[in-house]
Amino acid sequence: MTDRTSLYSLVSSITLLGLRQKKVYHSAYLSTGVCVTQPLNLLYGLPLMTNVQGIPILKSTGNTPTDSDDDVPKDGVFSTNSFDAEHTDTEEDGAPDYNNMDHTIDVSSTPTLRIHKIHPQSQIIGKSTAGVLTRRKLKESDYVQHQALLSFIYKQNRTNHKDQQTCLFACFLSQEEPKKVSQALADESWVEAMQEELLQFKLQDVWVLCDLPDGKRVIGTKWVFRNKRDERGTIIKNKARLVAQGYRQEEGVDYDEVFAPVARIEAIRLFLAFASFMGFPVYQMDVKSAFLYGNITEEVYVKQPPGFEDPAHPNKVYRVVKALYGLHQAPRAWYERLSTFLLKHGYRRGAIDKTLFIKKDRRDIMLVQVYVDDIIFGSTKSSMVKDFEGLMQKEFKMSSMGELTFFLGLQVKQTTAGIFLSQDKYVKDILNKFDFRTIKPASTPIEAHKSLGKDEEGEEVDVHLYRSMIGCLMYLTASRPDIMFAVCLCARFQVTPKVSHLHAVKRIFRYLKHQPKLGLWYPKDSPFHLEAFSDSDYAGDNHDRRSTSGGCQYLGRRLVSWQCKKQTIVAISSTEAEYVAAASCCAQVLWMQNQLLDYGFNFMNTEIHIDNESTICIVRNPVLHSKTKHIQIRHHFIRDCYEQRLINVVKVHTDDNVADLLTKGFDLARFNFLVVTIGMMNP
């Protein structure tokens, strides 16, 4: 009771001195029940002393304390006080200890309005003696923290390298893409990316600084900033690309020939199907600034890069010697450079696909597929793969990416049992893009036997939104034949879309929400023979009564190619519609036969499965009668192919014709059966 009485006496004394306006209570005393006398001088801005009995009293000195003397905590304030280390100055019964106070402390008679609080040292974040952390100091401290995290990762000795890479990328890469050059110049990671791009310009001798000749035009340049992501969506690189504003070029003046071959998506799937059959892994590499290796013959001048102008010569321009990104002739120049190099070292180009390069060594084969600056390759002999990597790295600045996992939006999973292709990451992205994360799932992409019309009296919708949704879905059909018909049907109404059309598109997204990971499976143990299926939907369009052709081509049980297209003619019978669809399927089969010749396979007499006997008879017998004389001549080439034994038409039951999935909508049971039969599965 004596201790508490002394405390109340002290508070009463302070109140009598005119400090009633300072209604400040010690938070530590209210929460713990422990009162400490030494910190009270800082709490109220007044020094304390005690009498012989240990009761605190006030002593006036007649001097006014200054802020420079009393505002700064003395030594020991943050190192040893009652709020640290389990209240070392209190007894077990909770009573305060007054023996640690001095007996000769002077007290000022003039109270100060300055109030000091002692923050518990255990609750101080960081160093207590550290100064104010500005933005600049914070950025410098982030670098130190990144170094500490890097050391911690290496000390863990983890075997999961992807987790380590994710941590490192999060430390050193920017997560946002700047919209302007000024924003990029304020970020060190993007400045480093721009400097890396300009370093490639210097190493490749891309341009020469000079004065603009009279009568010549200068083309502007622009920075493009992109975050490169892997198949899991993790940012792996900040890429800054300097491009020329090629839209200002004039044909015949600044460029002439611009065509460059590009690999078809069917060629990529055929490459992977062959790799799954032969059982060899497929690798990927990327050429750094590939277009900078191509030489151009035209005289082209561009402005200096924004933010990196030469201070000594700000009015000069660059004359381009190598192909620059954005120029019309850049893709052609790069392809000529690469193809010439590979042909020089024993590779040959494909007879049909000019982006495929082959090199054979007895029974071994080396395949290289080029898509602009992305290259996939594989071989039945591991030494040929190593030789190719060394050959390319000597000539070009390459980044080897190991086994193929992500290419042209396709997620590729290679196993000993086969190869699985999917686009579930892309499905997730487009669902987030159009805010369909919480949409109600649907079991089929389109209602059974539903045909959309123009709906001229319906309410119009945003044409830009509708076309954006259709474009995203069309890209998804690279690995999803299950939505091919529904997407192609909705794509016919992009000129004036109505609410009914938008509801049909939303149903496709609802189906993707239900089946996001569905993909194609290429098993290793399947035989390698070419076959095809053809089908059509007679007069399925309610507006112009045109039919829809559907076809799919297999290598064993590996679905490599499929088509869904509205016919250009109005068929007057189901036989004619089936005949036109069979001719379209035959054209794709011929392309695959020629493509497979480069792989060493000669597939003659390829079977095309058709569920219409009349169509089979017309193909086999060139009889001209009233039922066939109106068919356009362009569709009759299938007869010549049959006579030359390039194809063979075979009857198949309608229930087993998998091409039926590409011509119309079905109920749930039939739809699921066709999806499984066509070669799709969940991982």
XYZ file of C-alpha atoms in Angstrom:
683
model
C 0.000 0.000 0.000
C 2.922 2.313 0.654
C 4.128 1.973 -2.960
C 0.744 2.777 -4.425
C 0.333 5.737 -2.013
C 3.632 7.176 -3.202
C 2.493 6.915 -6.783
C -0.780 8.712 -6.096
C 1.168 11.385 -4.195
C 3.433 11.931 -7.164
C 0.506 12.330 -9.574
C -1.201 14.774 -7.203
C 1.974 16.853 -6.933
C 2.251 17.112 -10.713
C -1.379 18.153 -10.944
C -0.849 20.935 -8.328
C 2.013 22.306 -10.405
C -0.373 23.191 -13.204
C 0.095 20.100 -15.353
C -3.563 19.145 -15.321
C -3.694 19.600 -19.078
C -1.243 16.691 -19.506
C -3.649 13.787 -19.110
C -1.138 11.197 -20.253
C -1.181 7.758 -18.717
C 1.619 5.286 -18.852
C 0.487 2.464 -21.137
C 2.867 -0.083 -19.681
C 1.593 0.588 -16.134
C -2.038 0.271 -17.177
C -1.430 -3.025 -18.972
C 0.986 -4.779 -16.619
C 0.319 -3.175 -13.270
C 4.010 -2.312 -12.880
C 5.051 1.300 -12.322
C 8.606 2.389 -13.002
C 9.877 5.646 -11.578
C 12.939 6.196 -13.716
C 11.075 6.608 -17.021
C 8.555 9.069 -15.530
C 10.983 11.920 -15.990
C 10.803 11.305 -19.736
C 7.063 10.726 -19.664
C 6.233 14.140 -18.250
C 9.358 16.009 -19.268
C 10.363 16.532 -15.600
C 13.398 15.128 -13.762
C 12.715 13.366 -10.429
C 14.392 12.843 -7.058
C 13.410 10.975 -3.877
C 13.593 11.699 -0.175
C 15.036 9.473 2.517
C 11.934 7.287 2.620
C 12.168 6.710 -1.164
C 9.138 8.866 -2.033
C 9.634 10.894 -5.230
C 9.704 14.694 -4.824
C 10.148 17.607 -7.195
C 13.013 20.086 -7.035
C 13.096 23.382 -8.856
C 16.349 24.507 -10.429
C 15.140 27.785 -11.855
C 16.455 26.854 -15.303
C 14.348 26.074 -18.399
C 15.524 22.956 -20.181
C 16.169 23.230 -23.908
C 15.081 20.771 -26.533
C 18.656 19.988 -27.503
C 19.442 18.784 -23.991
C 16.364 16.966 -22.759
C 14.706 15.801 -25.962
C 17.521 13.375 -26.774
C 17.353 10.118 -24.764
C 20.387 9.485 -22.586
C 22.502 6.359 -22.693
C 20.693 3.377 -21.382
C 17.174 4.486 -22.300
C 16.879 1.921 -25.088
C 19.349 -0.568 -23.697
C 18.258 -1.227 -20.092
C 14.755 -0.298 -18.920
C 11.885 -1.992 -17.223
C 10.092 -2.804 -20.478
C 12.796 -5.179 -21.717
C 13.910 -8.617 -20.697
C 11.003 -9.691 -18.503
C 10.928 -6.473 -16.336
C 14.245 -7.009 -14.649
C 13.702 -4.163 -12.154
C 10.552 -5.585 -10.568
C 10.145 -8.088 -7.789
C 8.282 -11.375 -8.019
C 5.225 -9.906 -6.251
C 4.886 -7.180 -8.876
C 5.989 -4.273 -6.578
C 8.288 -1.652 -8.139
C 11.883 -1.267 -7.006
C 12.839 2.332 -6.104
C 16.438 1.613 -5.072
C 17.787 2.199 -8.565
C 17.117 5.957 -8.536
C 19.591 8.756 -7.979
C 19.181 11.043 -4.942
C 20.525 14.303 -6.423
C 18.540 14.946 -9.567
C 17.666 18.582 -10.282
C 14.089 19.441 -11.214
C 13.177 22.416 -13.365
C 10.466 24.718 -11.992
C 9.189 25.425 -15.518
C 7.310 22.435 -16.899
C 7.852 21.540 -20.548
C 5.105 20.529 -22.941
C 7.389 17.963 -24.573
C 6.252 14.399 -23.838
C 8.549 11.421 -24.254
C 7.521 7.805 -24.383
C 9.781 4.803 -24.200
C 8.809 2.251 -26.831
C 9.475 -1.332 -25.734
C 12.681 -2.486 -27.335
C 11.169 -5.862 -28.101
C 8.613 -4.128 -30.337
C 11.078 -1.974 -32.287
C 11.358 -3.074 -35.929
C 14.936 -2.930 -37.138
C 17.710 -1.059 -35.403
C 16.657 1.481 -32.784
C 19.566 3.793 -33.650
C 18.782 3.817 -37.388
C 17.734 7.092 -38.945
C 14.688 7.919 -41.065
C 14.344 5.479 -43.958
C 13.822 7.445 -47.156
C 12.789 5.960 -50.506
C 16.360 6.005 -51.732
C 17.631 4.253 -48.621
C 14.780 1.788 -48.861
C 15.805 0.892 -52.413
C 19.398 0.393 -51.282
C 18.254 -1.762 -48.381
C 16.196 -3.893 -50.773
C 19.381 -4.803 -52.592
C 20.955 -5.922 -49.315
C 17.866 -7.971 -48.508
C 17.957 -9.558 -51.943
C 21.578 -10.549 -51.367
C 20.645 -12.018 -47.994
C 17.781 -13.977 -49.542
C 20.089 -15.213 -52.277
C 22.565 -16.486 -49.678
C 19.750 -18.127 -47.745
C 18.514 -19.962 -50.845
C 21.937 -21.369 -51.599
C 22.449 -22.421 -47.982
C 19.271 -24.504 -48.099
C 20.701 -26.796 -50.815
C 17.240 -27.504 -52.159
C 16.731 -29.883 -55.051
C 13.652 -28.053 -56.372
C 15.369 -25.628 -58.742
C 12.081 -24.109 -59.956
C 11.328 -22.846 -56.448
C 14.802 -21.305 -56.251
C 14.342 -19.631 -59.627
C 10.951 -18.269 -58.586
C 12.502 -16.665 -55.499
C 15.346 -15.164 -57.515
C 13.041 -13.796 -60.215
C 10.820 -12.182 -57.596
C 13.878 -10.430 -56.139
C 15.489 -8.942 -59.220
C 12.704 -8.518 -61.806
C 10.076 -5.842 -62.142
C 6.529 -7.141 -61.960
C 4.927 -4.308 -63.972
C 5.251 -3.372 -67.630
C 5.844 0.385 -68.060
C 3.644 2.206 -70.530
C 6.054 5.063 -71.193
C 9.810 5.440 -71.534
C 9.902 7.833 -68.592
C 8.450 5.132 -66.331
C 11.013 2.589 -67.528
C 13.923 4.973 -66.998
C 12.877 5.351 -63.351
C 13.194 1.577 -62.749
C 16.663 0.051 -62.547
C 15.519 -3.358 -63.795
C 14.055 -1.892 -66.985
C 17.059 0.374 -67.506
C 19.239 -2.708 -67.321
C 16.999 -4.448 -69.870
C 17.286 -1.482 -72.258
C 21.046 -1.405 -71.846
C 21.196 -5.123 -72.609
C 19.252 -4.555 -75.818
C 21.561 -1.720 -76.910
C 24.575 -3.869 -76.061
C 23.398 -6.400 -78.647
C 23.180 -3.545 -81.154
C 26.804 -2.674 -80.479
C 28.034 -6.271 -80.589
C 26.280 -6.955 -83.898
C 27.219 -3.596 -85.476
C 23.574 -2.950 -86.274
C 23.872 0.714 -87.175
C 26.197 3.637 -87.778
C 25.710 7.162 -86.424
C 25.718 9.716 -89.248
C 24.027 12.811 -90.613
C 20.780 12.413 -92.512
C 21.473 12.785 -96.260
C 19.426 15.195 -98.309
C 16.258 13.715 -99.736
C 16.155 10.811 -97.250
C 13.485 10.189 -94.634
C 14.107 9.120 -91.087
C 12.027 6.434 -89.369
C 11.187 6.742 -85.703
C 12.033 4.182 -83.018
C 10.058 3.006 -80.016
C 10.687 0.950 -76.887
C 8.434 -2.053 -76.240
C 8.450 -3.527 -72.728
C 7.272 -7.050 -71.991
C 7.484 -9.420 -69.043
C 8.464 -12.892 -70.222
C 6.656 -15.697 -68.374
C 7.087 -19.435 -68.203
C 4.412 -22.121 -68.404
C 3.458 -21.506 -64.754
C 2.950 -17.787 -65.278
C 6.095 -16.784 -63.364
C 7.968 -13.758 -64.685
C 11.378 -14.969 -65.815
C 12.690 -11.935 -67.672
C 12.168 -8.212 -68.241
C 12.517 -7.753 -71.993
C 12.985 -4.313 -73.537
C 12.841 -4.329 -77.328
C 13.760 -1.366 -79.527
C 11.621 -1.455 -82.667
C 11.453 0.722 -85.729
C 8.188 2.321 -86.782
C 7.979 0.264 -89.940
C 4.524 1.559 -90.862
C 6.269 4.676 -92.170
C 8.247 2.679 -94.745
C 7.306 2.923 -98.418
C 7.177 -0.170 -100.613
C 9.705 -0.028 -103.422
C 11.755 2.630 -101.594
C 12.499 1.256 -98.159
C 11.802 -2.423 -98.869
C 10.991 -4.857 -101.665
C 10.483 -8.579 -100.851
C 9.250 -9.259 -97.337
C 7.936 -12.844 -97.319
C 9.433 -15.244 -94.778
C 8.119 -18.800 -94.185
C 6.564 -19.510 -90.783
C 5.857 -22.955 -89.359
C 2.201 -24.004 -89.217
C 0.781 -25.173 -85.922
C 0.055 -28.564 -87.541
C 3.755 -28.879 -88.324
C 4.601 -28.333 -84.652
C 2.121 -31.000 -83.542
C 3.429 -33.399 -86.214
C 6.965 -32.816 -84.932
C 5.877 -33.676 -81.380
C 3.906 -36.717 -82.552
C 7.012 -38.069 -84.297
C 9.110 -37.402 -81.187
C 6.636 -39.306 -79.006
C 6.730 -42.268 -81.396
C 10.541 -42.363 -81.617
C 10.909 -41.734 -77.871
C 13.474 -38.903 -77.959
C 13.196 -35.651 -75.958
C 12.542 -32.326 -77.660
C 14.657 -29.315 -76.690
C 14.218 -25.593 -77.154
C 16.512 -22.644 -77.645
C 15.986 -18.966 -78.256
C 18.111 -16.619 -80.354
C 18.856 -13.353 -78.573
C 17.862 -10.432 -80.804
C 17.541 -12.749 -83.806
C 16.576 -10.070 -86.346
C 19.821 -8.205 -85.686
C 21.744 -10.960 -87.489
C 20.068 -10.388 -90.843
C 21.658 -8.062 -93.389
C 19.570 -5.604 -95.397
C 20.485 -4.047 -98.732
C 18.134 -1.051 -98.593
C 19.243 2.345 -97.280
C 17.244 2.925 -94.080
C 17.733 5.650 -91.432
C 16.203 5.650 -87.953
C 16.133 8.076 -85.045
C 18.211 7.605 -81.919
C 16.584 5.506 -79.162
C 14.374 7.550 -76.794
C 16.211 8.146 -73.530
C 19.595 7.126 -74.990
C 20.390 9.987 -77.355
C 24.012 10.880 -77.917
C 24.570 14.141 -75.987
C 27.404 15.166 -78.297
C 25.389 14.546 -81.479
C 21.680 14.849 -80.642
C 20.634 15.730 -84.213
C 22.331 12.801 -85.936
C 20.550 9.608 -87.009
C 21.487 5.961 -87.370
C 21.906 4.219 -90.693
C 20.690 0.649 -90.283
C 23.076 -2.037 -91.523
C 21.403 -5.102 -89.963
C 17.701 -5.893 -89.815
C 15.946 -4.031 -87.020
C 12.773 -5.185 -85.324
C 9.770 -3.471 -86.881
C 11.192 -3.197 -90.387
C 9.181 -4.999 -93.050
C 12.193 -6.873 -94.406
C 13.517 -7.978 -90.997
C 11.884 -11.477 -90.854
C 13.015 -12.322 -94.360
C 16.582 -11.178 -93.665
C 16.791 -13.306 -90.493
C 15.428 -16.401 -92.231
C 17.954 -16.043 -95.047
C 20.758 -15.717 -92.502
C 19.723 -18.792 -90.525
C 18.877 -21.041 -93.469
C 22.141 -20.233 -95.227
C 24.082 -21.122 -92.102
C 22.302 -24.460 -91.569
C 22.538 -25.475 -95.224
C 26.244 -24.751 -95.101
C 26.689 -27.257 -92.267
C 24.992 -30.252 -93.840
C 21.304 -29.654 -93.123
C 18.629 -29.702 -95.817
C 15.299 -27.945 -95.957
C 11.979 -29.767 -96.053
C 10.348 -30.222 -99.424
C 7.038 -28.724 -98.254
C 7.787 -27.046 -94.922
C 10.696 -24.670 -95.470
C 11.034 -24.067 -91.713
C 12.008 -27.713 -91.119
C 15.691 -28.640 -91.374
C 16.816 -32.272 -91.444
C 20.161 -33.978 -91.077
C 20.501 -37.754 -91.352
C 23.336 -40.027 -90.276
C 22.625 -43.585 -91.361
C 19.602 -44.611 -89.265
C 19.690 -41.541 -87.033
C 17.926 -38.282 -87.820
C 18.250 -34.750 -86.500
C 15.203 -32.444 -86.807
C 15.139 -28.671 -86.356
C 11.868 -26.712 -86.498
C 12.109 -22.922 -86.668
C 9.403 -20.433 -85.728
C 10.990 -17.002 -86.275
C 13.543 -16.833 -83.411
C 12.248 -19.847 -81.428
C 13.848 -23.155 -82.325
C 12.843 -26.660 -81.236
C 15.011 -29.629 -82.069
C 15.515 -33.280 -81.256
C 17.327 -36.342 -82.493
C 17.405 -40.085 -82.129
C 21.098 -39.690 -81.251
C 22.101 -37.551 -78.265
C 25.486 -36.619 -79.724
C 23.800 -34.917 -82.675
C 21.852 -32.725 -80.262
C 25.037 -31.619 -78.499
C 26.738 -30.909 -81.814
C 23.828 -28.748 -82.933
C 23.820 -26.749 -79.687
C 27.544 -26.106 -79.955
C 27.228 -25.147 -83.606
C 24.487 -22.596 -82.956
C 26.148 -21.075 -79.891
C 29.336 -20.439 -81.849
C 27.502 -18.497 -84.514
C 24.653 -16.804 -82.600
C 23.956 -15.548 -79.118
C 21.713 -18.341 -77.901
C 19.882 -19.082 -74.670
C 19.424 -22.818 -74.226
C 16.121 -23.507 -72.452
C 16.476 -27.255 -71.910
C 13.645 -29.645 -72.648
C 10.601 -28.169 -74.335
C 7.889 -27.181 -71.853
C 6.215 -24.101 -73.349
C 6.076 -23.196 -77.035
C 3.716 -20.865 -78.934
C 1.251 -20.931 -76.058
C 1.280 -24.756 -75.887
C 2.238 -26.389 -72.625
C 4.248 -29.511 -73.433
C 4.751 -32.215 -70.833
C 7.215 -34.897 -71.912
C 7.211 -38.246 -70.135
C 8.501 -41.727 -70.877
C 4.938 -42.792 -71.786
C 4.298 -39.971 -74.259
C 3.715 -36.233 -74.687
C 0.769 -34.218 -73.369
C -0.285 -30.902 -74.943
C -2.530 -28.428 -73.145
C -3.261 -24.728 -72.648
C -4.660 -24.623 -69.112
C -2.528 -21.593 -68.227
C -4.015 -19.714 -71.174
C -7.515 -20.807 -70.138
C -6.926 -19.335 -66.698
C -5.621 -16.095 -68.221
C -8.613 -15.497 -70.488
C -11.057 -16.356 -67.703
C -9.390 -13.681 -65.586
C -9.238 -11.260 -68.501
C -13.003 -11.276 -69.034
C -13.818 -11.611 -65.315
C -15.236 -15.138 -65.576
C -13.510 -16.489 -62.482
C -16.795 -17.097 -60.663
C -18.920 -18.001 -63.673
C -21.208 -21.007 -63.439
C -19.638 -24.032 -65.238
C -21.321 -25.747 -68.197
C -20.915 -29.377 -69.259
C -20.887 -28.691 -73.039
C -19.634 -25.709 -75.093
C -22.889 -25.346 -77.021
C -26.459 -26.493 -76.639
C -27.425 -29.680 -78.464
C -28.354 -29.149 -82.128
C -28.505 -25.379 -81.705
C -27.836 -23.152 -84.688
C -27.365 -19.437 -84.297
C -28.902 -16.958 -86.708
C -28.338 -13.306 -87.480
C -31.044 -12.279 -84.977
C -31.612 -8.955 -86.726
C -34.146 -7.813 -84.138
C -31.906 -8.615 -81.175
C -30.075 -6.098 -79.030
C -26.548 -5.246 -80.151
C -23.515 -5.703 -77.896
C -20.038 -4.179 -77.782
C -18.384 -5.335 -80.997
C -14.863 -4.855 -79.625
C -15.544 -7.035 -76.594
C -17.146 -9.725 -78.742
C -14.261 -9.827 -81.218
C -11.724 -9.902 -78.404
C -13.444 -12.923 -76.871
C -13.593 -14.716 -80.230
C -9.913 -14.015 -80.897
C -8.867 -15.476 -77.549
C -10.962 -18.585 -78.146
C -9.607 -19.080 -81.669
C -6.074 -19.178 -80.280
C -7.207 -21.784 -77.765
C -8.340 -24.154 -80.537
C -4.674 -24.979 -81.151
C -5.069 -27.766 -78.580
C -8.838 -27.873 -77.954
C -10.814 -29.469 -80.827
C -13.712 -29.926 -78.397
C -14.605 -26.208 -78.712
C -13.734 -25.876 -82.407
C -17.283 -25.997 -83.775
C -18.754 -23.690 -81.128
C -16.032 -21.065 -81.649
C -16.300 -21.187 -85.456
C -20.079 -20.859 -85.230
C -19.869 -17.773 -82.998
C -17.111 -16.275 -85.180
C -19.570 -15.921 -88.078
C -21.353 -13.032 -86.336
C -18.475 -10.651 -85.580
C -19.829 -7.861 -87.810
C -23.017 -7.144 -85.846
C -23.049 -9.359 -82.745
C -26.252 -9.591 -80.733
C -27.053 -10.591 -77.166
C -27.890 -14.139 -78.242
C -24.455 -14.479 -79.820
C -22.759 -13.144 -76.697
C -24.632 -15.683 -74.561
C -23.341 -18.452 -76.843
C -19.770 -17.204 -76.405
C -20.196 -17.033 -72.641
C -21.343 -20.652 -72.647
C -17.987 -21.613 -74.185
C -16.217 -19.864 -71.314
C -18.492 -21.658 -68.875
C -17.435 -24.943 -70.436
C -13.769 -23.947 -70.131
C -14.404 -23.233 -66.471
C -15.701 -26.807 -66.208
C -12.833 -28.392 -68.199
C -9.774 -26.094 -67.999
C -7.029 -28.740 -68.239
C -8.283 -30.880 -71.098
C -5.575 -31.569 -73.689
C -4.158 -33.885 -76.353
C -2.301 -37.063 -75.457
C 0.352 -38.517 -77.770
C 1.143 -42.031 -76.441
C 4.497 -43.599 -77.187
C 3.153 -47.123 -77.645
C 0.738 -46.185 -80.441
C 1.597 -47.224 -84.033
C 2.597 -44.569 -86.548
C 0.251 -44.674 -89.531
C -1.745 -41.929 -91.211
C -5.549 -42.006 -91.292
C -8.333 -39.418 -91.470
C -12.036 -38.914 -90.732
C -14.455 -36.700 -92.642
C -18.015 -35.556 -91.923
C -20.439 -32.709 -92.588
C -23.621 -31.200 -91.198
C -26.144 -30.808 -93.991
C -27.705 -27.313 -94.286
C -26.891 -26.478 -90.707
C -26.953 -22.701 -91.138
C -30.475 -21.336 -90.710
C -29.748 -18.186 -92.708
C -28.123 -19.322 -95.974
C -28.599 -23.112 -95.513
C -24.926 -23.896 -96.071
C -23.298 -26.947 -94.555
C -20.302 -27.260 -92.239
C -17.305 -29.451 -93.137
C -15.361 -31.276 -90.450
C -12.225 -33.385 -90.653
C -9.405 -34.713 -88.488
C -6.133 -36.492 -89.253
C -4.274 -38.972 -87.042
C -0.849 -40.546 -86.746
C -1.855 -43.696 -84.945
C -3.844 -42.460 -81.936
C -2.242 -39.001 -82.061
C -4.564 -36.263 -83.284
C -2.336 -33.961 -85.326
C -4.718 -31.834 -87.398
C -8.416 -30.948 -87.509
C -10.662 -28.578 -89.484
C -14.066 -26.994 -89.113
C -15.261 -24.688 -91.893
C -18.480 -23.452 -93.357
C -18.794 -24.535 -96.984
C -18.769 -21.943 -99.749
C -21.574 -23.620 -101.724
C -25.182 -24.502 -101.003
C -25.371 -28.286 -101.225
C -28.663 -29.638 -102.593
C -28.134 -33.018 -100.950
C -26.322 -34.543 -97.995
C -24.204 -36.522 -100.462
C -22.868 -33.335 -102.010
C -22.125 -31.871 -98.575
C -20.219 -35.010 -97.582
C -18.356 -35.004 -100.903
C -17.181 -31.415 -100.424
C -16.068 -32.216 -96.860
C -14.160 -35.299 -98.066
C -12.338 -33.228 -100.687
C -11.253 -30.726 -98.022
C -10.034 -33.548 -95.791
C -8.135 -35.075 -98.714
C -6.231 -31.820 -99.274
C -4.968 -31.908 -95.686
C -3.999 -35.567 -96.015
C -1.899 -34.791 -99.097
C -0.054 -32.050 -97.203
C 0.710 -34.432 -94.341
C 1.906 -37.132 -96.724
C 4.412 -34.762 -98.307
C 5.448 -33.482 -94.875
C 6.092 -37.005 -93.607
C 8.340 -37.754 -96.576
C 10.940 -35.512 -94.934
C 10.653 -37.636 -91.792
C 11.329 -40.784 -93.790
C 7.753 -42.137 -94.031
C 5.954 -42.793 -97.300
C 2.254 -43.164 -96.563
C 0.403 -44.262 -99.702
C -3.221 -45.278 -99.883
C -4.172 -43.350 -96.735
C -7.616 -44.247 -95.466
C -10.261 -41.523 -95.191
C -13.245 -42.675 -93.139
C -16.632 -41.424 -94.410
C -20.079 -42.305 -93.055
C -21.948 -41.669 -96.369
C -21.982 -44.518 -98.884
C -23.127 -42.328 -101.783
C -20.057 -40.120 -101.335
C -17.804 -43.191 -101.395
C -19.415 -44.330 -104.649
C -18.899 -40.940 -106.306
C -15.226 -40.986 -105.327
C -14.651 -44.506 -106.612
C -16.722 -44.219 -109.809
C -16.341 -41.112 -111.984
C -19.961 -41.292 -113.093
C -21.489 -38.034 -114.266
C -25.242 -37.862 -113.774
C -27.879 -35.450 -112.603
C -26.878 -35.852 -108.957
C -23.226 -34.876 -109.482
C -22.972 -32.687 -112.607
C -23.534 -29.483 -110.613
C -20.602 -30.138 -108.222
C -17.770 -27.719 -108.869
C -14.727 -29.087 -110.637
C -12.398 -27.979 -107.816
C -13.850 -30.688 -105.575
C -13.282 -33.502 -108.071
C -9.528 -33.718 -107.510
C -10.280 -36.317 -104.815
C -11.081 -38.720 -107.658
C -7.602 -38.298 -109.109
C -6.061 -38.925 -105.700
C -8.064 -42.129 -105.392
C -7.013 -43.294 -108.867
C -3.345 -42.616 -108.063
C -3.741 -44.642 -104.844
C -2.796 -41.714 -102.661
C -5.981 -42.165 -100.632
C -8.612 -44.781 -100.037
C -12.172 -44.050 -98.907
C -13.578 -46.375 -96.241
C -17.075 -46.648 -94.793
C -17.397 -45.969 -91.079
C -20.490 -46.023 -88.919
C -21.860 -42.622 -87.944
C -21.524 -43.413 -84.233
C -17.782 -44.049 -84.656
C -17.027 -41.047 -86.840
C -15.042 -38.745 -84.518
C -15.183 -35.894 -87.065
C -18.835 -35.536 -86.085
C -17.606 -33.504 -83.069
C -16.524 -30.726 -85.459
C -19.852 -30.280 -87.256
C -22.616 -29.805 -84.672
C -23.518 -29.662 -80.992
C -24.464 -32.711 -78.923
C -25.978 -33.707 -75.645
C -23.690 -34.504 -72.701
C -23.382 -38.272 -73.182
C -22.575 -38.137 -76.887
C -20.277 -35.156 -76.438
C -18.193 -36.842 -73.712
C -17.906 -39.987 -75.828
C -16.591 -38.045 -78.824
C -14.149 -36.033 -76.696
C -12.577 -39.211 -75.326
C -12.628 -40.985 -78.695
C -10.985 -38.115 -80.544
C -7.943 -38.373 -78.264
C -8.401 -35.821 -75.476
C -7.891 -36.397 -71.768
C -7.235 -34.688 -68.452
C -3.683 -34.888 -67.081
